[in-house]
Amino acid sequence: MNRPGASLRFRLLAGTLAWMLATVALAGWWLQGMFEEHLARQFRAELTIHLNQLAANLELTPDGQPTLSRPLSDPRLERPYAGLYWQVDRMPEAGGDGKRGELRSRSLWDAELSVPGDQLADGERHEHQVKGPKGETLRMIEQVLQPAERPEMALRLIVAADAALLVEPVERFRGLLLAALALLAGGLAIAAVIQVHAGLRPLKRLRNELTRLREGEQASLGSDHPSEVQPLVDELNSLLQRNAEFVERARSQAGNLAHAVKTPLAVMANAAAAETGELAEVVRAQIGAARSQIDHHLARARVAAAAQGKGRRCSVGPVIEGLLRAMQHIHAERQVDFSFAAGGNPQFRGEAQDLQEMLGNLLDNAGKWARHRVEVSCGNDGETLRIDIDDDGPGIAAADRALLLQRGQRGDERVPGSGLGLSIVDELAGLYGGRLELLDSPLGGLRARLSLGAARSVD
């Protein structure tokens, strides 16, 4: 299994989602800041309106006492502890007695606002945070006003409102904003997953085509991929074509060389056949060995090329059934019974001719040593094709089995053969990435187990 860090899908999704979350978080922070600033400006503007109304309605009685010509417009100022307050103080610096809360809103009831003792010029405004009549935090705005009738008198006009009136809308907005941004982030995340999945689908299709190519279901890659992927597909097809041409030239040259060598060998064999004596026997023996070597290496070269080739596969059942019919005739005099059992429809990833050569050697060997029965079974073990050939012959000692896989080694000189069969099967199986094993058979003799690559269907 690939590590998540090595996955292109993981990296694309991680990068997209990280950037998306960062962008959404930054947008949320910016929107909340703008909303808070907007509310603060609105809050300050409302306090300023009330302060302006207070200044416009403020009058002095004949004895110099401040009073309102008419109440302020906001009804909250008439309800006790409603969260909106105003107050008028007499400042001592102007010759008054410095009385605090000389005039105040009904909402303050019997309380007074305690404000900082800062100095303000006429018409100047300051903002502060102070404690309200219930201990709550108030945001206030103040201004010093000098009445035209009594310029020596200075009055401090104060308007304050509960800071919760500013905080609560921000909290509600934050909750709605978080829900909206979470919904937006979820939608963007789903869109990113779909986009990455759709964007990588051509690569999955290319992988499936490569698997079918390896399994022998097709000889080249398709030509209808997206424009971003098609150049890669074309290069792979060109590489496959060049490799196939190279292998074909090598096979042709090997065949030409073998035929060129066979001609003088045939001349020498004919000449040696017409002679007698020790030298003629030596020449005939060496010519036979040379022919065996040429046939062996030609078969090896053919299988090596086939094992590297693409688009080759065959059904195992028909190959085995054809060989068993031939073996039934070859060993008819000994009355050996050949039987075959297959699980499903196993497929061999390679040339049928090479499978026939390997199984032909194993079946012929089993037929020579069997007393009465030879049983063949095959099936898939994952991606491996397993073919077992069992006989009821005398078997072979476990210590001697590895020796029999060496070229020229024979189990019994009384049985005809060159000693090349098992070694050829082992070499050919190895060229296909498989192997030959010699095991104990349930029938009492020898089991030859051939393991090869299985061709399978691609989803």
Coordinates of C-alpha atoms in Angstrom, one line a residue, residues 255-273 283-284 286-288 290-291 294:
G255 CA 16.7 -18.3 -36.0
N256 CA 18.9 -17.4 -38.9
L257 CA 22.0 -18.3 -36.9
A258 CA 20.5 -21.6 -35.9
H259 CA 19.6 -22.5 -39.4
A260 CA 23.0 -21.5 -40.6
V261 CA 24.7 -23.8 -38.1
K262 CA 22.3 -26.7 -38.7
T263 CA 23.3 -26.9 -42.4
P264 CA 27.0 -27.8 -41.8
L265 CA 25.9 -30.0 -38.9
A266 CA 23.7 -31.9 -41.3
V267 CA 26.5 -32.3 -43.8
M268 CA 28.8 -33.5 -41.0
A269 CA 26.1 -35.9 -39.7
N270 CA 25.6 -37.4 -43.2
A271 CA 29.4 -37.8 -43.6
A272 CA 29.8 -39.4 -40.2
A273 CA 26.8 -41.8 -40.9
V283 CA 31.4 -37.0 -34.4
R284 CA 27.8 -38.3 -34.4
Q286 CA 28.8 -34.4 -30.7
I287 CA 26.6 -33.5 -33.6
G288 CA 23.6 -34.8 -31.6
A290 CA 25.1 -29.7 -30.7
R291 CA 21.6 -30.1 -32.2
I294 CA 20.6 -25.4 -30.6

